[in-house]
PDB file of C-alpha atoms in Angstrom:
ATOM      1  CA  MET Y 129       0.000   0.000   0.000  1.00 64.00           C
ATOM      2  CA  ASN Y 130       1.325   3.387  -0.950  1.00 73.00           C
ATOM      3  CA  PHE Y 131      -0.103   5.984   1.416  1.00 82.00           C
ATOM      4  CA  LYS Y 132       0.634   9.674   1.188  1.00 84.00           C
ATOM      5  CA  GLY Y 133       2.113  11.432   4.221  1.00 88.00           C
ATOM      6  CA  LYS Y 134      -1.132  13.310   4.749  1.00 91.00           C
ATOM      7  CA  THR Y 135      -2.973  10.037   5.272  1.00 92.00           C
ATOM      8  CA  TYR Y 136      -0.795   9.244   8.288  1.00 94.00           C
ATOM      9  CA  LEU Y 137      -1.328  12.775   9.584  1.00 95.00           C
ATOM     10  CA  TYR Y 138      -5.105  12.403   9.195  1.00 95.00           C
ATOM     11  CA  ALA Y 139      -5.037   9.164  11.201  1.00 96.00           C
ATOM     12  CA  VAL Y 140      -3.003  10.776  13.995  1.00 97.00           C
ATOM     13  CA  LEU Y 141      -5.295  13.822  14.073  1.00 97.00           C
ATOM     14  CA  THR Y 142      -8.342  11.553  14.237  1.00 97.00           C
ATOM     15  CA  TRP Y 143      -6.898  10.238  17.504  1.00 97.00           C
ATOM     16  CA  LEU Y 144      -5.312  13.457  18.824  1.00 97.00           C
ATOM     17  CA  ILE Y 145      -8.235  15.886  18.495  1.00 97.00           C
ATOM     18  CA  PRO Y 146     -10.673  13.800  20.606  1.00 96.00           C
ATOM     19  CA  ILE Y 147      -7.954  13.316  23.247  1.00 95.00           C
ATOM     20  CA  VAL Y 148      -7.383  17.076  23.462  1.00 96.00           C
ATOM     21  CA  VAL Y 149     -11.136  17.711  23.673  1.00 95.00           C
ATOM     22  CA  SER Y 150     -11.415  15.080  26.411  1.00 92.00           C
ATOM     23  CA  PHE Y 151      -8.959  17.024  28.581  1.00 91.00           C
ATOM     24  CA  PHE Y 152     -11.426  19.916  28.632  1.00 93.00           C
ATOM     25  CA  MET Y 153     -14.245  17.575  29.668  1.00 93.00           C
ATOM     26  CA  TYR Y 154     -12.409  16.117  32.653  1.00 89.00           C
ATOM     27  CA  ASP Y 155     -12.190  17.618  36.142  1.00 88.00           C
ATOM     28  CA  PRO Y 156      -9.042  16.341  37.885  1.00 86.00           C
ATOM     29  CA  LYS Y 157     -10.198  17.726  41.246  1.00 90.00           C
ATOM     30  CA  THR Y 158     -13.254  15.490  41.356  1.00 88.00           C
ATOM     31  CA  ASN Y 159     -11.876  12.814  39.015  1.00 84.00           C
ATOM     32  CA  GLN Y 160     -15.129  13.035  37.004  1.00 87.00           C
ATOM     33  CA  TYR Y 161     -16.090  13.688  33.405  1.00 87.00           C
ATOM     34  CA  LEU Y 162     -18.146  16.800  32.768  1.00 86.00           C
ATOM     35  CA  PRO Y 163     -21.116  16.814  32.562  1.00 86.00           C
ATOM     36  CA  ASN Y 164     -21.242  12.998  32.949  1.00 89.00           C
ATOM     37  CA  ILE Y 165     -19.814   9.808  31.450  1.00 88.00           C
ATOM     38  CA  PRO Y 166     -22.613   9.091  28.889  1.00 91.00           C
ATOM     39  CA  VAL Y 167     -22.322  12.610  27.460  1.00 92.00           C
ATOM     40  CA  PHE Y 168     -18.524  12.301  27.418  1.00 92.00           C
ATOM     41  CA  LYS Y 169     -18.662   9.004  25.511  1.00 92.00           C
ATOM     42  CA  SER Y 170     -21.225  10.381  23.071  1.00 94.00           C
ATOM     43  CA  VAL Y 171     -19.092  13.431  22.339  1.00 95.00           C
ATOM     44  CA  MET Y 172     -15.988  11.277  21.788  1.00 95.00           C
ATOM     45  CA  ILE Y 173     -17.811   8.917  19.408  1.00 96.00           C
ATOM     46  CA  ALA Y 174     -19.445  11.761  17.473  1.00 97.00           C
ATOM     47  CA  LEU Y 175     -16.166  13.662  17.207  1.00 97.00           C
ATOM     48  CA  THR Y 176     -14.284  10.582  16.007  1.00 97.00           C
ATOM     49  CA  ALA Y 177     -16.979   9.903  13.393  1.00 97.00           C
ATOM     50  CA  LEU Y 178     -16.991  13.536  12.251  1.00 98.00           C
ATOM     51  CA  LEU Y 179     -13.209  13.575  11.878  1.00 97.00           C
ATOM     52  CA  ALA Y 180     -13.218  10.236  10.046  1.00 96.00           C
ATOM     53  CA  TYR Y 181     -15.848  11.556   7.647  1.00 96.00           C
ATOM     54  CA  TYR Y 182     -13.863  14.755   7.065  1.00 95.00           C
ATOM     55  CA  PHE Y 183     -10.526  13.025   6.530  1.00 94.00           C
ATOM     56  CA  PHE Y 184     -11.913  10.189   4.405  1.00 93.00           C
ATOM     57  CA  ARG Y 185     -13.580  12.822   2.230  1.00 91.00           C
ATOM     58  CA  LYS Y 186     -10.173  14.478   1.782  1.00 90.00           C
ATOM     59  CA  ILE Y 187      -8.613  11.107   0.950  1.00 87.00           C
ATOM     60  CA  LYS Y 188     -11.356  10.441  -1.621  1.00 83.00           C
ATOM     61  CA  ALA Y 189     -10.692  13.841  -3.225  1.00 77.00           C
ATOM     62  CA  SER Y 190      -7.099  12.852  -3.945  1.00 77.00           C
ATOM     63  CA  ASP Y 191      -7.043   9.979  -6.400  1.00 61.00           C
ATOM     64  CA  THR Y 192      -6.242   6.935  -4.260  1.00 67.00           C
ATOM     65  CA  ALA Y 193      -4.713   3.734  -5.546  1.00 72.00           C
ATOM     66  CA  SER Y 194      -5.048   1.689  -2.345  1.00 84.00           C
ATOM     67  CA  PRO Y 195      -8.236  -0.266  -1.590  1.00 88.00           C
ATOM     68  CA  TRP Y 196     -10.697   1.232   0.880  1.00 90.00           C
ATOM     69  CA  TYR Y 197     -10.046  -1.336   3.595  1.00 92.00           C
ATOM     70  CA  ALA Y 198      -6.323  -0.473   3.613  1.00 93.00           C
ATOM     71  CA  TYR Y 199      -7.222   3.028   4.807  1.00 94.00           C
ATOM     72  CA  ALA Y 200      -9.571   1.632   7.445  1.00 95.00           C
ATOM     73  CA  ILE Y 201      -6.890  -0.753   8.708  1.00 96.00           C
ATOM     74  CA  LEU Y 202      -4.316   2.054   8.770  1.00 95.00           C
ATOM     75  CA  PHE Y 203      -6.594   4.302  10.834  1.00 97.00           C
ATOM     76  CA  VAL Y 204      -7.479   1.478  13.257  1.00 98.00           C
ATOM     77  CA  VAL Y 205      -3.829   0.497  13.720  1.00 98.00           C
ATOM     78  CA  ILE Y 206      -2.552   4.047  14.246  1.00 98.00           C
ATOM     79  CA  CYS Y 207      -5.328   4.989  16.673  1.00 98.00           C
ATOM     80  CA  SER Y 208      -4.908   1.707  18.563  1.00 98.00           C
ATOM     81  CA  LEU Y 209      -1.130   2.106  18.861  1.00 98.00           C
ATOM     82  CA  LEU Y 210      -1.557   5.650  20.136  1.00 97.00           C
ATOM     83  CA  ASP Y 211      -4.141   4.378  22.616  1.00 96.00           C
ATOM     84  CA  PHE Y 212      -1.678   1.742  23.834  1.00 96.00           C
ATOM     85  CA  ALA Y 213       1.041   4.365  24.203  1.00 96.00           C
ATOM     86  CA  VAL Y 214      -1.103   6.902  26.049  1.00 95.00           C
ATOM     87  CA  LEU Y 215      -4.360   5.528  27.444  1.00 92.00           C
ATOM     88  CA  LEU Y 216      -3.152   2.121  28.568  1.00 93.00           C
ATOM     89  CA  THR Y 217       0.268   3.166  29.868  1.00 94.00           C
ATOM     90  CA  VAL Y 218      -0.105   6.756  31.080  1.00 91.00           C
ATOM     91  CA  PHE Y 219      -3.766   6.830  32.113  1.00 88.00           C
ATOM     92  CA  LYS Y 220      -3.867   3.166  33.172  1.00 92.00           C
ATOM     93  CA  VAL Y 221      -6.996   2.269  31.225  1.00 91.00           C
ATOM     94  CA  GLU Y 222      -7.459  -1.488  31.474  1.00 95.00           C
ATOM     95  CA  PHE Y 223      -7.064  -3.415  28.241  1.00 96.00           C
ATOM     96  CA  SER Y 224     -10.454  -5.097  28.681  1.00 96.00           C
ATOM     97  CA  VAL Y 225     -12.152  -1.695  29.026  1.00 94.00           C
ATOM     98  CA  TRP Y 226     -10.363  -0.410  25.937  1.00 95.00           C
ATOM     99  CA  ALA Y 227     -11.192  -3.566  23.954  1.00 96.00           C
ATOM    100  CA  MET Y 228     -14.896  -3.384  24.830  1.00 96.00           C
ATOM    101  CA  ALA Y 229     -15.498   0.384  24.755  1.00 94.00           C
ATOM    102  CA  ILE Y 230     -13.037   2.046  22.376  1.00 95.00           C
ATOM    103  CA  PHE Y 231     -11.818  -0.544  19.866  1.00 97.00           C
ATOM    104  CA  PRO Y 232     -15.311  -1.396  18.534  1.00 97.00           C
ATOM    105  CA  VAL Y 233     -15.888   2.310  17.841  1.00 97.00           C
ATOM    106  CA  TYR Y 234     -12.724   2.383  15.738  1.00 98.00           C
ATOM    107  CA  LEU Y 235     -13.808  -0.700  13.794  1.00 98.00           C
ATOM    108  CA  ILE Y 236     -17.326   0.561  13.122  1.00 97.00           C
ATOM    109  CA  VAL Y 237     -16.379   4.147  12.281  1.00 97.00           C
ATOM    110  CA  PHE Y 238     -13.280   3.524  10.160  1.00 97.00           C
ATOM    111  CA  PHE Y 239     -14.529   0.471   8.290  1.00 97.00           C
ATOM    112  CA  GLY Y 240     -17.987   2.017   7.898  1.00 95.00           C
ATOM    113  CA  PHE Y 241     -16.762   5.311   6.485  1.00 92.00           C
ATOM    114  CA  GLY Y 242     -14.016   3.539   4.567  1.00 92.00           C
ATOM    115  CA  TYR Y 243     -16.510   1.334   2.771  1.00 92.00           C
ATOM    116  CA  PHE Y 244     -19.206   3.915   2.143  1.00 92.00           C
ATOM    117  CA  MET Y 245     -16.865   6.735   1.181  1.00 89.00           C
ATOM    118  CA  LEU Y 246     -13.908   4.992  -0.434  1.00 87.00           C
ATOM    119  CA  GLY Y 247     -15.248   1.532  -1.289  1.00 83.00           C
ATOM    120  CA  LYS Y 248     -17.765   2.761  -3.836  1.00 70.00           C
ATOM    121  CA  LYS Y 249     -14.950   4.372  -5.803  1.00 52.00           C
ATOM    122  CA  SER Y 250     -13.019   1.146  -6.358  1.00 47.00           C
ATOM    123  CA  ALA Y 251     -16.080  -1.022  -6.964  1.00 45.00           C
TER     124      ALA Y 251
END
């Protein structure tokens, strides 16, 4: 697969922007998410989906030679590796929590947008 440098940047930004936003939704004094955990999770999922849509649209605009699923796999791998480096090691999120709450979102969002936005082009 021959990905452009911007594709890697898009994948990193898809992970980084929600993390930065999450810092503003967390109160370290009370160790709570603001306003509450369901709203926090909803915002993170919606933001990840919005960014995936935006970046996959940019990828579609540049003539891509790689199949759609290669982009989905790339985004899942990069976001997962960054999660391992930050969430699991620094913030001590348990692997089982990550695997049940975060990883499925990556699979659904990246493979969903990858297929519906990039898959139609190669079919």
